PDB file of C-alpha atoms in Angstrom:
ATOM      1  CA  MET A   1      -0.069  -0.094   0.116  1.00 47.00           C
ATOM      2  CA  PRO A   2       1.876   3.198  -1.098  1.00 47.00           C
ATOM      3  CA  ARG A   3       2.228   6.044   2.014  1.00 46.00           C
ATOM      4  CA  PRO A   4       0.785   9.572   1.866  1.00 44.00           C
ATOM      5  CA  PRO A   5       3.552  12.196   0.619  1.00 43.00           C
ATOM      6  CA  SER A   6       5.500  13.579   3.587  1.00 43.00           C
ATOM      7  CA  THR A   7       4.081  16.518   4.885  1.00 40.00           C
ATOM      8  CA  HIS A   8       7.187  17.747   6.952  1.00 43.00           C
ATOM      9  CA  PRO A   9       8.916  20.961   5.801  1.00 43.00           C
ATOM     10  CA  PRO A  10      12.414  20.195   4.432  1.00 46.00           C
ATOM     11  CA  SER A  11      15.365  20.165   6.618  1.00 52.00           C
ATOM     12  CA  ARG A  12      17.654  21.810   4.104  1.00 57.00           C
ATOM     13  CA  VAL A  13      16.632  25.651   3.952  1.00 57.00           C
ATOM     14  CA  GLY A  14      18.370  26.517  -0.054  1.00 59.00           C
ATOM     15  CA  ALA A  15      20.322  29.576  -0.095  1.00 67.00           C
ATOM     16  CA  PRO A  16      22.010  30.923  -3.512  1.00 79.00           C
ATOM     17  CA  GLY A  17      24.394  29.005  -5.161  1.00 82.00           C
ATOM     18  CA  LEU A  18      23.572  26.263  -2.441  1.00 81.00           C
ATOM     19  CA  ALA A  19      20.512  24.192  -5.208  1.00 87.00           C
ATOM     20  CA  ASP A  20      23.095  21.264  -6.179  1.00 89.00           C
ATOM     21  CA  TYR A  21      24.172  20.817  -2.406  1.00 85.00           C
ATOM     22  CA  SER A  22      20.558  20.867  -0.707  1.00 86.00           C
ATOM     23  CA  ALA A  23      19.431  18.673  -3.536  1.00 89.00           C
ATOM     24  CA  THR A  24      22.076  16.016  -2.796  1.00 92.00           C
ATOM     25  CA  LYS A  25      21.300  16.123   0.916  1.00 90.00           C
ATOM     26  CA  SER A  26      17.387  15.763   0.314  1.00 91.00           C
ATOM     27  CA  GLY A  27      18.288  12.845  -1.846  1.00 95.00           C
ATOM     28  CA  ILE A  28      20.314  11.037   0.626  1.00 96.00           C
ATOM     29  CA  GLU A  29      17.678  11.933   3.294  1.00 95.00           C
ATOM     30  CA  ARG A  30      15.137  10.295   0.877  1.00 96.00           C
ATOM     31  CA  TYR A  31      17.318   7.366  -0.007  1.00 98.00           C
ATOM     32  CA  THR A  32      17.880   6.539   3.628  1.00 98.00           C
ATOM     33  CA  MET A  33      14.268   6.236   4.310  1.00 97.00           C
ATOM     34  CA  GLY A  34      13.380   3.855   1.653  1.00 98.00           C
ATOM     35  CA  VAL A  35      16.306   1.801   2.364  1.00 98.00           C
ATOM     36  CA  ALA A  36      14.978   1.971   6.017  1.00 98.00           C
ATOM     37  CA  ARG A  37      11.332   0.235   4.193  1.00 98.00           C
ATOM     38  CA  ASP A  38      13.765  -1.938   2.520  1.00 98.00           C
ATOM     39  CA  LEU A  39      15.546  -3.430   5.161  1.00 98.00           C
ATOM     40  CA  GLY A  40      13.183  -3.179   8.049  1.00 98.00           C
ATOM     41  CA  PRO A  41      11.528  -6.556   7.549  1.00 98.00           C
ATOM     42  CA  ARG A  42      15.459  -7.679   8.422  1.00 98.00           C
ATOM     43  CA  ASN A  43      15.732  -5.787  11.504  1.00 97.00           C
ATOM     44  CA  ILE A  44      18.053  -3.450  10.046  1.00 98.00           C
ATOM     45  CA  THR A  45      17.823  -0.018  10.399  1.00 98.00           C
ATOM     46  CA  ALA A  46      18.693   3.331   8.583  1.00 98.00           C
ATOM     47  CA  ASN A  47      19.133   6.827   9.523  1.00 98.00           C
ATOM     48  CA  VAL A  48      20.748  10.133   8.736  1.00 97.00           C
ATOM     49  CA  VAL A  49      22.456  12.640  10.923  1.00 96.00           C
ATOM     50  CA  GLU A  50      22.194  15.490   9.603  1.00 92.00           C
ATOM     51  CA  ALA A  51      25.174  17.407  11.433  1.00 91.00           C
ATOM     52  CA  GLY A  52      26.504  21.232  10.782  1.00 88.00           C
ATOM     53  CA  LEU A  53      29.105  23.621  11.175  1.00 89.00           C
ATOM     54  CA  MET A  54      31.958  21.917  12.912  1.00 90.00           C
ATOM     55  CA  GLU A  55      35.039  22.957  14.306  1.00 90.00           C
ATOM     56  CA  GLY A  56      37.840  21.092  12.782  1.00 84.00           C
ATOM     57  CA  GLY A  57      38.524  19.499   9.755  1.00 71.00           C
ATOM     58  CA  MET A  58      37.576  21.705   6.469  1.00 76.00           C
ATOM     59  CA  GLN A  59      38.955  25.432   6.314  1.00 78.00           C
ATOM     60  CA  PRO A  60      36.784  27.885   7.868  1.00 75.00           C
ATOM     61  CA  PRO A  61      35.722  30.910   5.970  1.00 80.00           C
ATOM     62  CA  ASP A  62      36.737  34.040   6.186  1.00 86.00           C
ATOM     63  CA  PRO A  63      35.866  35.555   9.807  1.00 89.00           C
ATOM     64  CA  GLU A  64      33.415  38.037   9.187  1.00 91.00           C
ATOM     65  CA  THR A  65      31.211  34.794   7.081  1.00 87.00           C
ATOM     66  CA  LEU A  66      32.370  32.686  10.264  1.00 88.00           C
ATOM     67  CA  LYS A  67      30.509  35.088  12.587  1.00 91.00           C
ATOM     68  CA  ALA A  68      26.929  35.480  10.475  1.00 90.00           C
ATOM     69  CA  LEU A  69      27.023  31.481  10.551  1.00 88.00           C
ATOM     70  CA  VAL A  70      27.442  30.788  13.832  1.00 92.00           C
ATOM     71  CA  SER A  71      25.348  33.785  15.070  1.00 92.00           C
ATOM     72  CA  SER A  72      22.561  31.598  12.636  1.00 89.00           C
ATOM     73  CA  LEU A  73      22.486  28.739  14.982  1.00 92.00           C
ATOM     74  CA  SER A  74      20.206  28.715  18.573  1.00 94.00           C
ATOM     75  CA  LEU A  75      23.281  27.200  19.748  1.00 95.00           C
ATOM     76  CA  GLN A  76      25.344  30.150  19.003  1.00 95.00           C
ATOM     77  CA  ARG A  77      28.928  28.236  18.901  1.00 94.00           C
ATOM     78  CA  MET A  78      30.435  25.511  16.464  1.00 93.00           C
ATOM     79  CA  GLY A  79      29.769  21.534  17.321  1.00 94.00           C
ATOM     80  CA  HIS A  80      32.248  19.078  17.948  1.00 95.00           C
ATOM     81  CA  PRO A  81      33.143  15.910  15.899  1.00 95.00           C
ATOM     82  CA  ASP A  82      32.497  14.212  19.380  1.00 96.00           C
ATOM     83  CA  GLU A  83      29.112  15.543  19.686  1.00 96.00           C
ATOM     84  CA  ILE A  84      28.270  14.049  15.931  1.00 96.00           C
ATOM     85  CA  ALA A  85      30.355  10.967  17.139  1.00 97.00           C
ATOM     86  CA  ALA A  86      27.352  10.989  20.056  1.00 97.00           C
ATOM     87  CA  ALA A  87      24.588  10.765  17.996  1.00 97.00           C
ATOM     88  CA  ILE A  88      25.499   7.900  15.303  1.00 98.00           C
ATOM     89  CA  ALA A  89      26.757   6.196  18.978  1.00 98.00           C
ATOM     90  CA  PHE A  90      23.124   6.737  19.776  1.00 98.00           C
ATOM     91  CA  LEU A  91      21.826   5.841  16.494  1.00 98.00           C
ATOM     92  CA  ALA A  92      23.606   2.304  16.812  1.00 97.00           C
ATOM     93  CA  SER A  93      23.140   1.019  20.191  1.00 98.00           C
ATOM     94  CA  PRO A  94      19.895  -1.185  21.184  1.00 98.00           C
ATOM     95  CA  ALA A  95      18.363   2.313  22.780  1.00 98.00           C
ATOM     96  CA  ALA A  96      17.525   3.423  19.000  1.00 98.00           C
ATOM     97  CA  SER A  97      16.431  -0.215  18.069  1.00 98.00           C
ATOM     98  CA  TYR A  98      12.896   1.545  17.138  1.00 98.00           C
ATOM     99  CA  VAL A  99      14.116   4.277  15.809  1.00 98.00           C
ATOM    100  CA  THR A 100      14.982   3.912  11.519  1.00 98.00           C
ATOM    101  CA  GLY A 101      14.167   6.095   8.442  1.00 98.00           C
ATOM    102  CA  ALA A 102      15.028   8.991  10.552  1.00 97.00           C
ATOM    103  CA  VAL A 103      16.900  12.536  10.683  1.00 96.00           C
ATOM    104  CA  LEU A 104      18.537  13.335  13.249  1.00 96.00           C
ATOM    105  CA  ASP A 105      19.522  16.938  13.353  1.00 93.00           C
ATOM    106  CA  ALA A 106      22.558  17.478  15.290  1.00 93.00           C
ATOM    107  CA  HIS A 107      23.377  21.160  13.672  1.00 92.00           C
ATOM    108  CA  GLY A 108      23.166  23.705  16.635  1.00 93.00           C
ATOM    109  CA  GLY A 109      19.828  24.664  15.815  1.00 91.00           C
ATOM    110  CA  TYR A 110      20.455  25.499  12.170  1.00 84.00           C
ATOM    111  CA  ASN A 111      16.472  25.489  11.407  1.00 76.00           C
ATOM    112  CA  ALA A 112      15.058  26.150  14.814  1.00 79.00           C
TER     113      ALA A 112
END
């Protein structure tokens, strides 16, 4: 039986020049939902962790742009890789055995 289309708003906010990036993020989310349906009968879960602006790793933008990005977050700070690791550890744990096809937003309140 087909399910009705989702009524949830998109989790990625578009910005000029980010159409391709936003499309791929949405595609990954919807693909994961399909995989969750396909693998659910085998008791396999599939989820997405949507990480936000992180310290370390990538080259940060110029200081003015970085300040604007951080100020757009509810938590007013960049995330730490260990915070994303904790979200992934939760989803991989028995505590999340009934969580599948979900998008866990770990982005400091980007869309709040």
